[in-house]
Coordinates of C-alpha atoms in Angstrom, one line a residue:
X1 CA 7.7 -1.8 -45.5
X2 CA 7.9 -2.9 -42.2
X3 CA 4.1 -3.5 -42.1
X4 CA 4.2 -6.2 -44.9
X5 CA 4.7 -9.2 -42.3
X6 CA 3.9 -7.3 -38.5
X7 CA 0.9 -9.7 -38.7
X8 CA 3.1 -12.6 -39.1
X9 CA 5.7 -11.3 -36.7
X10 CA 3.1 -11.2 -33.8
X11 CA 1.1 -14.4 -33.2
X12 CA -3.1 -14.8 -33.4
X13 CA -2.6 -14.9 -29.4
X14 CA -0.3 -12.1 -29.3
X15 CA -2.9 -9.7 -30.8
X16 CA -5.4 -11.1 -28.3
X17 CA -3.7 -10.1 -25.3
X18 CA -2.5 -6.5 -27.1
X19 CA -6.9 -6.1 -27.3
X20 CA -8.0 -7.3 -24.2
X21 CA -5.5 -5.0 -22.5
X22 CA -5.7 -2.1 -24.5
X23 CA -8.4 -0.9 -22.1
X24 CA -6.3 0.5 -20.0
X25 CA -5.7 3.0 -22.5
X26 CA -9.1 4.1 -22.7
X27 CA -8.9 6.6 -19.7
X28 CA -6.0 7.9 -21.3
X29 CA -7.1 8.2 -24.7
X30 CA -6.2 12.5 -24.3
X31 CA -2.7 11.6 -24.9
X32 CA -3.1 9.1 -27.4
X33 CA -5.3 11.3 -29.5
X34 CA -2.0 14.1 -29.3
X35 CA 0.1 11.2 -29.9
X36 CA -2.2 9.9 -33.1
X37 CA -2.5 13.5 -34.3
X38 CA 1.3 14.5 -34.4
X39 CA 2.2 11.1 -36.3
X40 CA 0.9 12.7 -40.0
X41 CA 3.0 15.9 -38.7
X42 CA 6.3 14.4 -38.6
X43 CA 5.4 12.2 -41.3
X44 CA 4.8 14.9 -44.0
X45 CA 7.8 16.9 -42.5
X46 CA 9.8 13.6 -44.0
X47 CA 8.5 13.4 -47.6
X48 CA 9.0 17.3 -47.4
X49 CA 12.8 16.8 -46.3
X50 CA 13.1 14.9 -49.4
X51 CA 11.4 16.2 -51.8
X52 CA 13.6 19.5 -50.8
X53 CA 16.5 17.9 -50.8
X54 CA 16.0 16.8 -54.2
X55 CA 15.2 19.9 -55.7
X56 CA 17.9 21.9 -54.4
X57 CA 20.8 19.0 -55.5
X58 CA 18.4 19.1 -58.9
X59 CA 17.4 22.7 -59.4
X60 CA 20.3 24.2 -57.8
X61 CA 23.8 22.7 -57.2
X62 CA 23.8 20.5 -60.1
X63 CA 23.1 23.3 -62.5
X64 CA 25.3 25.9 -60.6
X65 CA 22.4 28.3 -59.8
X66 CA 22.5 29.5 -55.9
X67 CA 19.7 32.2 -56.4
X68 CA 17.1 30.4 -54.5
X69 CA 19.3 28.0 -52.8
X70 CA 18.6 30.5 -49.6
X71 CA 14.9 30.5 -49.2
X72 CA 14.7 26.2 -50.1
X73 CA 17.4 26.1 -47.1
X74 CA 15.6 28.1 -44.5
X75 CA 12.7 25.7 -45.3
X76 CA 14.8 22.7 -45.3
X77 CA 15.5 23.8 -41.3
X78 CA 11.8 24.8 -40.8
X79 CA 10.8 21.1 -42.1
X80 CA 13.3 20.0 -40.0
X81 CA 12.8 21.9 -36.7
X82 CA 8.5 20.9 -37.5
X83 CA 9.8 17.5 -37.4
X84 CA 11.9 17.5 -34.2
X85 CA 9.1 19.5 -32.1
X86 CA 6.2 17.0 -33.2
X87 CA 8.4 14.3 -32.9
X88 CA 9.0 15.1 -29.1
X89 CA 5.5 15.6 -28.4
X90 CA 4.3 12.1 -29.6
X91 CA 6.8 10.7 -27.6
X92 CA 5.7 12.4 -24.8
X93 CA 2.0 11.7 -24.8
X94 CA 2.7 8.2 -26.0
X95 CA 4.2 7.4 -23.2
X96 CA 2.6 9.4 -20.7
X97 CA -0.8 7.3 -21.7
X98 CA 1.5 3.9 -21.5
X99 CA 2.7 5.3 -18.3
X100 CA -0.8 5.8 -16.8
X101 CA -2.3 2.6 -18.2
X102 CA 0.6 0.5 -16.6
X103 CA 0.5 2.2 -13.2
X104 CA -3.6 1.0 -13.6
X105 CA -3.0 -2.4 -14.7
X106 CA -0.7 -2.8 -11.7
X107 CA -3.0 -1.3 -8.9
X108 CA -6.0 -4.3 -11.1
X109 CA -4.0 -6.7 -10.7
X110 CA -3.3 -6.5 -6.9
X111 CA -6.5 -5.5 -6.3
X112 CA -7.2 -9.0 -8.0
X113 CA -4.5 -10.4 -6.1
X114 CA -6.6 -9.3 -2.6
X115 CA -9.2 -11.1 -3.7
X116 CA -7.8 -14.4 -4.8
X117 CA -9.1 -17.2 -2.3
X118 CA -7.3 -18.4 0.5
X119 CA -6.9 -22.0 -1.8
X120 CA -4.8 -19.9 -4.5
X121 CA -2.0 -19.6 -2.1
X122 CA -2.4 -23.0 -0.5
X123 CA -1.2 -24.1 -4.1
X124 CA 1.1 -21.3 -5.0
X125 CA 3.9 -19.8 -3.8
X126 CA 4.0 -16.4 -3.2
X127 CA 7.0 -15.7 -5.1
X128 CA 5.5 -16.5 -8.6
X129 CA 2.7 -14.0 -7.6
X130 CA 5.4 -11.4 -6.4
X131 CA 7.2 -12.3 -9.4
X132 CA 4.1 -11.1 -11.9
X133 CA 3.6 -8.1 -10.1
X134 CA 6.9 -6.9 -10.4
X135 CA 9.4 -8.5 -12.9
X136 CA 6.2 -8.9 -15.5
X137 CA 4.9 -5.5 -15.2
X138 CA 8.6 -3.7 -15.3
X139 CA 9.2 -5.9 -18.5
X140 CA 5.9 -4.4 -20.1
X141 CA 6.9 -1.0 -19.2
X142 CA 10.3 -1.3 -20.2
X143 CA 8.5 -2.2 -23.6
X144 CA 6.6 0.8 -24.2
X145 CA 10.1 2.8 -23.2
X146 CA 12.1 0.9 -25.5
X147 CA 10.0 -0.8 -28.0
X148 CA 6.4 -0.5 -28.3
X149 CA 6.9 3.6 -28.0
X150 CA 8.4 4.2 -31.9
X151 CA 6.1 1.2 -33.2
X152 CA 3.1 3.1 -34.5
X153 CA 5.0 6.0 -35.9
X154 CA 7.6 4.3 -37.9
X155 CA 5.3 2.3 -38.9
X156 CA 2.8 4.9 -40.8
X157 CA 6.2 6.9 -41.6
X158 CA 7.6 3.4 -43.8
X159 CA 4.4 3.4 -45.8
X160 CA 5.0 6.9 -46.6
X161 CA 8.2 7.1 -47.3
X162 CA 8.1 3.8 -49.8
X163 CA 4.8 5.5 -51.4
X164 CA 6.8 8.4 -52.0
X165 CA 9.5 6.1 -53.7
X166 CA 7.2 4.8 -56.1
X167 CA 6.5 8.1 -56.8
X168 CA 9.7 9.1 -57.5
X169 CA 10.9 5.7 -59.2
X170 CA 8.7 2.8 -59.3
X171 CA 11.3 0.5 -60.6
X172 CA 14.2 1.4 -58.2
X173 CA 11.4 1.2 -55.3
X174 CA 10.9 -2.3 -56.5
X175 CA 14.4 -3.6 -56.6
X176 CA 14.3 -2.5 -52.9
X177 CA 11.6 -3.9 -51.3
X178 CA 13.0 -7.5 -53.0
X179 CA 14.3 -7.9 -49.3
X180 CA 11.5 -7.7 -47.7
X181 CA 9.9 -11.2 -47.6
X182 CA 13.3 -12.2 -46.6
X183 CA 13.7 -9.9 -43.7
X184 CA 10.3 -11.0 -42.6
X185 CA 10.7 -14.7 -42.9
X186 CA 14.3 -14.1 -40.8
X187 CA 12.2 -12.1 -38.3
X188 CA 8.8 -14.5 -38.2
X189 CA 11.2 -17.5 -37.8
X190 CA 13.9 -16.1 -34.6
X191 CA 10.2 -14.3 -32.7
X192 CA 9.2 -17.7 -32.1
X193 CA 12.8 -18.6 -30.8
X194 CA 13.4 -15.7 -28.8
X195 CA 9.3 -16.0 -27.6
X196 CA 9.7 -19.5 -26.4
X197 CA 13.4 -18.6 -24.8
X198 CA 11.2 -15.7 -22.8
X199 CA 8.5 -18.0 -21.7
X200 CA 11.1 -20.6 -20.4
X201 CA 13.1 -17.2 -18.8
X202 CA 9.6 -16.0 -16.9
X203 CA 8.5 -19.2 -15.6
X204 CA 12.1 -19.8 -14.1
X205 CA 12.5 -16.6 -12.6
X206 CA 8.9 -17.0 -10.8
X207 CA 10.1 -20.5 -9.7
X208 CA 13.6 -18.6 -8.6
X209 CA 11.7 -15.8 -6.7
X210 CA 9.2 -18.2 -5.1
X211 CA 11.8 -20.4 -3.8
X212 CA 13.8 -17.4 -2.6
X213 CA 11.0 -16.3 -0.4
X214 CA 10.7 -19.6 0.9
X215 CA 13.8 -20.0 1.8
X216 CA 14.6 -16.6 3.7
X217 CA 10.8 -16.9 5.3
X218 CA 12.2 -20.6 6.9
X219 CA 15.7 -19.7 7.2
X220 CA 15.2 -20.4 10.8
X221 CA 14.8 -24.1 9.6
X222 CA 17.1 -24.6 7.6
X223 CA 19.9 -23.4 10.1
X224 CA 18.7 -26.1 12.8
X225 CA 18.8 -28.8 9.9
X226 CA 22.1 -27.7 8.9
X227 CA 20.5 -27.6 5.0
X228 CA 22.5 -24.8 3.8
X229 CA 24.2 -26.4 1.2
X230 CA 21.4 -28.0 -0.3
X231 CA 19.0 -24.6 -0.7
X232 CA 22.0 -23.4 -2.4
X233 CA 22.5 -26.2 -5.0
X234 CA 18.8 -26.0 -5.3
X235 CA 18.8 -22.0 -5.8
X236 CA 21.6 -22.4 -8.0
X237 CA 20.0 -24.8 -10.1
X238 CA 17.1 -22.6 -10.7
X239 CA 19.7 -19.9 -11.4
X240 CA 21.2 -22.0 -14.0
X241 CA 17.8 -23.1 -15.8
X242 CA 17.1 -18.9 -15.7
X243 CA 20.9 -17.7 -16.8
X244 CA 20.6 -20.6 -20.2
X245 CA 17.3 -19.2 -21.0
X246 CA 18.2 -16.2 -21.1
X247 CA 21.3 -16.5 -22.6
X248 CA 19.6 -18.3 -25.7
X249 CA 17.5 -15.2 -25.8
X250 CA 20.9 -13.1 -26.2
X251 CA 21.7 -15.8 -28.9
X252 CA 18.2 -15.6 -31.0
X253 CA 18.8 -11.4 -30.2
X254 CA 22.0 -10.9 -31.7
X255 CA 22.0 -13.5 -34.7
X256 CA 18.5 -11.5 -36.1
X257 CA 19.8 -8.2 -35.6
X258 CA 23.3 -9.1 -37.6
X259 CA 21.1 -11.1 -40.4
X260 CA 18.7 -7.8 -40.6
X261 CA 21.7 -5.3 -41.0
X262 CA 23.3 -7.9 -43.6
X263 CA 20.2 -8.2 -45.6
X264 CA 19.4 -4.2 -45.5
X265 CA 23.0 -3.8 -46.3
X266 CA 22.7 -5.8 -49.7
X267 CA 19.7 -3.8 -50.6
X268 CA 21.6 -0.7 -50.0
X269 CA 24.0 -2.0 -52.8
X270 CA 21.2 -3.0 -54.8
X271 CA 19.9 0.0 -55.5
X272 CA 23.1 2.0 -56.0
X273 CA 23.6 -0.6 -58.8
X274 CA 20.6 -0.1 -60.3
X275 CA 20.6 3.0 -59.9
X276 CA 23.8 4.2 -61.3
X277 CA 22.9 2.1 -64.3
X278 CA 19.8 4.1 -64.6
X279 CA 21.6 7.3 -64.4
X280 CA 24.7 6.2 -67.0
X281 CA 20.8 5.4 -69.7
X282 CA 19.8 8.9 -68.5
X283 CA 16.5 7.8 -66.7
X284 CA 16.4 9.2 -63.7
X285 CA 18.8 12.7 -62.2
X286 CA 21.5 11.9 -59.7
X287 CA 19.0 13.9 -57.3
X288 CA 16.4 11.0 -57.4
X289 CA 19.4 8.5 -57.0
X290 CA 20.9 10.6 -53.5
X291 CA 17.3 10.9 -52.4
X292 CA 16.7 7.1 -53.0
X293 CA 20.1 6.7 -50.5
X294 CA 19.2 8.9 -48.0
X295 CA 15.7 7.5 -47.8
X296 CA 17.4 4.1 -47.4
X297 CA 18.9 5.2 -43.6
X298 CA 15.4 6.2 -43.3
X299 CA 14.0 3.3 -44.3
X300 CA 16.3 0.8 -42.6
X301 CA 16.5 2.7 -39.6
X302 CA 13.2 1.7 -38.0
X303 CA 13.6 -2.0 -39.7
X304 CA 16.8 -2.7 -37.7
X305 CA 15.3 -0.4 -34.6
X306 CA 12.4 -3.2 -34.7
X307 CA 14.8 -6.1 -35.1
X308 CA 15.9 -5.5 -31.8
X309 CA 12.7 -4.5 -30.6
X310 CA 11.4 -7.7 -31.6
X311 CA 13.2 -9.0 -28.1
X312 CA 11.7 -6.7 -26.3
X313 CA 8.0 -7.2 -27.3
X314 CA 8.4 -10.5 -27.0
X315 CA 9.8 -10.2 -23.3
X316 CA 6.1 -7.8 -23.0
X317 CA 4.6 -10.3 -24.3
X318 CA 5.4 -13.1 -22.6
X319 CA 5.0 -11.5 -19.4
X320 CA 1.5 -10.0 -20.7
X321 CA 0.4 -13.9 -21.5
X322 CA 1.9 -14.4 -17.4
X323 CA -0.4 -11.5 -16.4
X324 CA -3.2 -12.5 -18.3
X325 CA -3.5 -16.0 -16.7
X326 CA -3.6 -13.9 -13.0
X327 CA -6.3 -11.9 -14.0
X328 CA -7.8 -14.9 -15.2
X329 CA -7.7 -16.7 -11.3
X330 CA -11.1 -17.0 -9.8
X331 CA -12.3 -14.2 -7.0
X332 CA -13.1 -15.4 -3.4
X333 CA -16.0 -13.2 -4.1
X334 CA -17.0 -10.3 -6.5
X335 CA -14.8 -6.8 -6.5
X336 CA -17.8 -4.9 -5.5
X337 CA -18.0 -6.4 -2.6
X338 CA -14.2 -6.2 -1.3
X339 CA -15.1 -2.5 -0.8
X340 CA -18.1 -3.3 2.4
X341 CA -16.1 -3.4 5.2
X342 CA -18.6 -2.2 7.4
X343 CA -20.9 -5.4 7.0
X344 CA -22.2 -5.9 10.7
X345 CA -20.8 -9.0 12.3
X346 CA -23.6 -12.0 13.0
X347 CA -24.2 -12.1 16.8
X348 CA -23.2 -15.3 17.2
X349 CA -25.2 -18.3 18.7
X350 CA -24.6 -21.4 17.3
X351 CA -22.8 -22.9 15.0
X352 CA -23.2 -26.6 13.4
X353 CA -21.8 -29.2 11.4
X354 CA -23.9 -32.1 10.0
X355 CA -22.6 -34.7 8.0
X356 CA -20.2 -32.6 6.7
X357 CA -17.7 -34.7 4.3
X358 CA -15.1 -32.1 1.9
X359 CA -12.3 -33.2 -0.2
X360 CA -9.7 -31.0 -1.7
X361 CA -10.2 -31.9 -5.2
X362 CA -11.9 -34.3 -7.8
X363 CA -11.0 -37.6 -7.2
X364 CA -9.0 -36.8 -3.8
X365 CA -9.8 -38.6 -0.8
X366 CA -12.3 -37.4 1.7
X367 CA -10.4 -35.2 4.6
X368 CA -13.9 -35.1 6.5
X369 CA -16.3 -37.7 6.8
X370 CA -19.3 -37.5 8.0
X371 CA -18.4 -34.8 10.8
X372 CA -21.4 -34.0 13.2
X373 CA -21.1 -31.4 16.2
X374 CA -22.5 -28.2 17.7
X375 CA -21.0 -25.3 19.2
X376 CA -23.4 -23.2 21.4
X377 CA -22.3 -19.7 22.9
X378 CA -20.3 -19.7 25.5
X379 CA -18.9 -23.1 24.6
X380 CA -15.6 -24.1 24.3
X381 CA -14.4 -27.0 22.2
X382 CA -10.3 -29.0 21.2
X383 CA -10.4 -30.5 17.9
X384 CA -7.8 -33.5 18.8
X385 CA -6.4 -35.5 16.0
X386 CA -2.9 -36.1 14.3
X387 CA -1.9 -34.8 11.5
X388 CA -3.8 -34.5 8.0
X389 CA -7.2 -35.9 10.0
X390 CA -9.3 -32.6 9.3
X391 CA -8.9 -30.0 11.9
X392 CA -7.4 -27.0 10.5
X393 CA -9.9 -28.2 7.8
X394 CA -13.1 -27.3 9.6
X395 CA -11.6 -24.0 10.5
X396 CA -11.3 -23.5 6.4
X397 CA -14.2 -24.1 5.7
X398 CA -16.1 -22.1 8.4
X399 CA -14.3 -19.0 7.5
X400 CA -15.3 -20.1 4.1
X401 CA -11.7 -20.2 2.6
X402 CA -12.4 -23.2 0.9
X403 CA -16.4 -24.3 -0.5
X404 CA -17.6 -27.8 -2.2
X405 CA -18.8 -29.2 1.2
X406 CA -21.5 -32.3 1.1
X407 CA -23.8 -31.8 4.4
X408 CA -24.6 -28.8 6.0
X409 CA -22.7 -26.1 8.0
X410 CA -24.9 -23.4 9.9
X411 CA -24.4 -20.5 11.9
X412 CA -27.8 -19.2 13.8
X413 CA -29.8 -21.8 11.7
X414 CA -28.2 -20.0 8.4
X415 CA -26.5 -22.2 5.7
X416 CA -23.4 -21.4 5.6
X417 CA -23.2 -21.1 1.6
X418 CA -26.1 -18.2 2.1
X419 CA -23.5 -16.5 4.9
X420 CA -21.9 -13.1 2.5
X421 CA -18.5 -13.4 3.0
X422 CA -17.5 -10.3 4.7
X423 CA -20.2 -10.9 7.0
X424 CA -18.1 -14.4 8.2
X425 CA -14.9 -12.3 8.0
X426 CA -16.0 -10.0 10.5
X427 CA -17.3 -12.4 13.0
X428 CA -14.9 -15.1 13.3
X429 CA -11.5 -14.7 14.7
X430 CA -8.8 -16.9 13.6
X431 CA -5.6 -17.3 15.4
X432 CA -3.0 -18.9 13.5
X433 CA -0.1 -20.3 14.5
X434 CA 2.7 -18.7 12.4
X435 CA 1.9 -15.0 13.6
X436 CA 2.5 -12.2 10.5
X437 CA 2.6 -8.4 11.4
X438 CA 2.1 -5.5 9.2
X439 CA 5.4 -3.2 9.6
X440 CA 2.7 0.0 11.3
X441 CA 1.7 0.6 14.2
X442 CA 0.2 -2.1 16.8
X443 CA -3.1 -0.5 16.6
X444 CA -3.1 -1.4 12.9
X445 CA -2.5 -4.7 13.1
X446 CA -5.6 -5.0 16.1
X447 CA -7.5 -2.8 13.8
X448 CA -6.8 -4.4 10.8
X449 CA -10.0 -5.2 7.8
X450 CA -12.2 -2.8 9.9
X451 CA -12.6 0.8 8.9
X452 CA -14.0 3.0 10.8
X453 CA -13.3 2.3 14.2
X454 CA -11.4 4.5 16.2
X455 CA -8.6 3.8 19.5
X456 CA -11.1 3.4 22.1
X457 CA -12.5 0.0 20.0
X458 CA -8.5 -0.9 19.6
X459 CA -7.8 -0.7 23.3
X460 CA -10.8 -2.3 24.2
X461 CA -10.1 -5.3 21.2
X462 CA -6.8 -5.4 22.9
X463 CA -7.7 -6.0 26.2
X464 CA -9.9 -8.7 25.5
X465 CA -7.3 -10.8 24.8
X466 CA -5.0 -9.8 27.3
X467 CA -2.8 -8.1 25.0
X468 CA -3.3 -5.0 27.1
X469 CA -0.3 -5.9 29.5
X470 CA 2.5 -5.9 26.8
X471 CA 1.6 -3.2 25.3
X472 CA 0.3 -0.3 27.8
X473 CA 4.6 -0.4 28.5
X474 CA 5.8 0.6 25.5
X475 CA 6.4 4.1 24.5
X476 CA 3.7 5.4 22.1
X477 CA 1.4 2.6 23.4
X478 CA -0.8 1.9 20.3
X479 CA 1.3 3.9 17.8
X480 CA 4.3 2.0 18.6

């Protein structure tokens, strides 16, 4: 029953995103399989629940006769104790295999992350990419716990349970499923709402975490410009943007789950109308008719369980389509490569730009033009201008953070397009201005991108650049 319109209740797109990241499953597929294989279990446990409850109201109360009312009861609790045992273990393997696949899909994705190049976060803030990797991937796992999780299984037990129906009674089946294109129209219509209220609700709550990280990281700033007042109008304002998307959500949420339980409801009272009618010609036993209503909870039960899972899914999904556009970012260079850290640094002789012109996009001006020098060993060299003429520029593109120059750029006579990128990595040193620290030790942060050496390399690194004197002081030296 609840099948007849899950294709139309899940977009084209939707089903897209569910394949391309089922993968992750695919190391897991142990527990799906125990999953899978207790689903026709706990499925055939139901029918047999009914069909035993009919014969004993049938067979045995109705006509007064209690001899064999014992042994169809102590099968009535085995059925029932099969069901409860099976049921727990597809729940269990289900979402231990959802488990796992999340916990890889989050160590991909900031794996990807490491190798996005340095232009990706020239353009976006951090807090958008802090924002997929946590707020998008809880939403996907609360999914499985909450929504995805009972999807399969109720799914295959509707099917059988309204099969058995029509077995029973084809005519009463019918008069109930005569909800069922409205329930599916209700639903189809309020999952775009609540989709579109989801996507508004995730790209707000990126913007609200990215400009929350900004504004702590320069809160410095903002204190000596006395701007309090306006990052918190502007925070607030994101808030509010966040707070009326998701309260439209909340809206969409409750109006589907009171139409649902309306609609289900009237076909509850449907079918005690026709089915008391049926009984008064004689056509069917009061047995069929009480196992017709209790199959109704049975039935309605996962139909109003997936009216309010719809929210949830769509939450998933939405920050699945969020996810799917950061996988999706070009790689500074291939993931095979991230893992050779050991590349040996170039001994460095010469390095120089000819002609070299680079703008930052199609269409943008030039920020070089035509910049020619050399710099030999040994040499030391300013780059003087004001701001926005080029300088920190050059020093992107020789640590190849940015590519698309016109001219040439060599080191030791080697294009600089033919450099392998670790190999650049490990042989210039860049010393930026705004100075970031790892929270470990101080022989981390020297040692930092070079497996393999050991303290002697640290200390020597360290006094190299004078860094020596500082921190030979301080208690624990270069654990500190």
């Amino acid at each position: 029953m609840k099948v007849a319109g899950i294709n139309k209740l899940v977009g084209a797109n939707d089903w897209w995103l569910i394949r391309k990241f089922g993968k992750y499953f695919v190391p897991h597929k142990k527990w799906m399989i125990i999953s899978v294989a207790s689903i026709p279990i706990t499925t055939t446990a139901g029918i047999a629940f009914l069909w035993l409850v009919e014969r004993i109201i049938d067979d045995f109360i109705l006509p007064g006769d209690v001899s064999g009312l014992k042994l169809y009861t102590i099968m009535l609790a085995s059925v029932l104790l099969i069901n409860f045992l099976f049921d727990g273990i597809y729940s269990y393997a289900f979402s231990k295999a959802g488990g796992l696949a999340i916990v890889d899909m989050r160590r991909d994705l900031f794996g990807k992350t490491l190798r996005f190049p340095m232009r990706y976060y020239d353009k976006h803030p951090i807090g958008v990419t802090l924002s997929r990797l946590t707020s998008d991937m809880e939403s996907i796992a609360e999914s499985f716990a909450a929504g995805i999780l009972g999807l399969l299984a109720d799914t295959i037990k509707t099917l059988a349970l309204v099969g058995y129906l029509f077995y029973l009674n084809a005519g009463l089946t019918l008069v109930l499923l005569l909800v069922v294109p409205l329930i599916v129209v209700v639903m189809r219509y309020l999952r775009k709402k609540i989709r579109k209220a989801f996507d508004e609700s995730r790209t707000s709550l990126a913007k609200s975490a990215a400009y929350l990280q900004e504004t702590i990281y320069g809160m410095k700033t903002i204190q000596l410009y006395a701007a309090e007042e306006t990052a918190f109008k502007k925070y607030d304002a994101l808030n509010k943007t966040y707070s009326d998307a998701q309260n439209r959500s909340n809206v969409y949420d409750a109006s589907l789950y009171s139409i649902v339980e309306g609609i289900t409801s009237i076909a509850t009272a449907l079918v005690i109308w026709y089915g008391a009618v049926q009984i008064w010609n004689l056509n069917f036993t009061i047995g069929v008719l009480i196992v017709f209503v209790t199959t109704l909870g049975r039935l309605f039960i996962p139909v109003r369980q997936f009216a309010q899972q719809i929210t949830t899914i769509q939450r998933a999904l939405s920050a699945l389509e969020h996810i799917s556009a950061l996988f999706g970012q070009e790689e500074e260079e291939p993931a095979h490569c991230v893992e050779q850290t050991n590349v040996a640094p170039i001994a460095l002789q010469e390095i120089v730009f000819d002609h070299v012109s680079f703008s930052y996009g199609e269409g943008e001006p030039d920020v070089l033009k035509e910049v020619s020098f050399t710099l030999k060993k040994g040499d030391r060299i300013a780059l003087v201008g004001t701001t926005g003429s080029g300088k920190s520029t050059i020093i992107r593109l020789l640590i190849k953070a940015y590519s698309g120059y016109r001219g040439s750029i060599t080191i030791n006579g080697e294009e600089l397009r033919d450099v392998p990128l670790r190999r650049v990595r490990q042989t210039v040193s860049v010393m930026q201005q705004d100075i970031y620290l790892f929270n470990d030790t101080i022989g981390f942060n020297i040692g930092l991108g070079r497996e393999g050496i050991g303290p002697r390399e640290v200390e020597e690194a360290a006094r190299f650049v004078y860094a020596d004197r500082f921190v030979q002081p301080l208690p624990g030296n270069m654990i500190s």
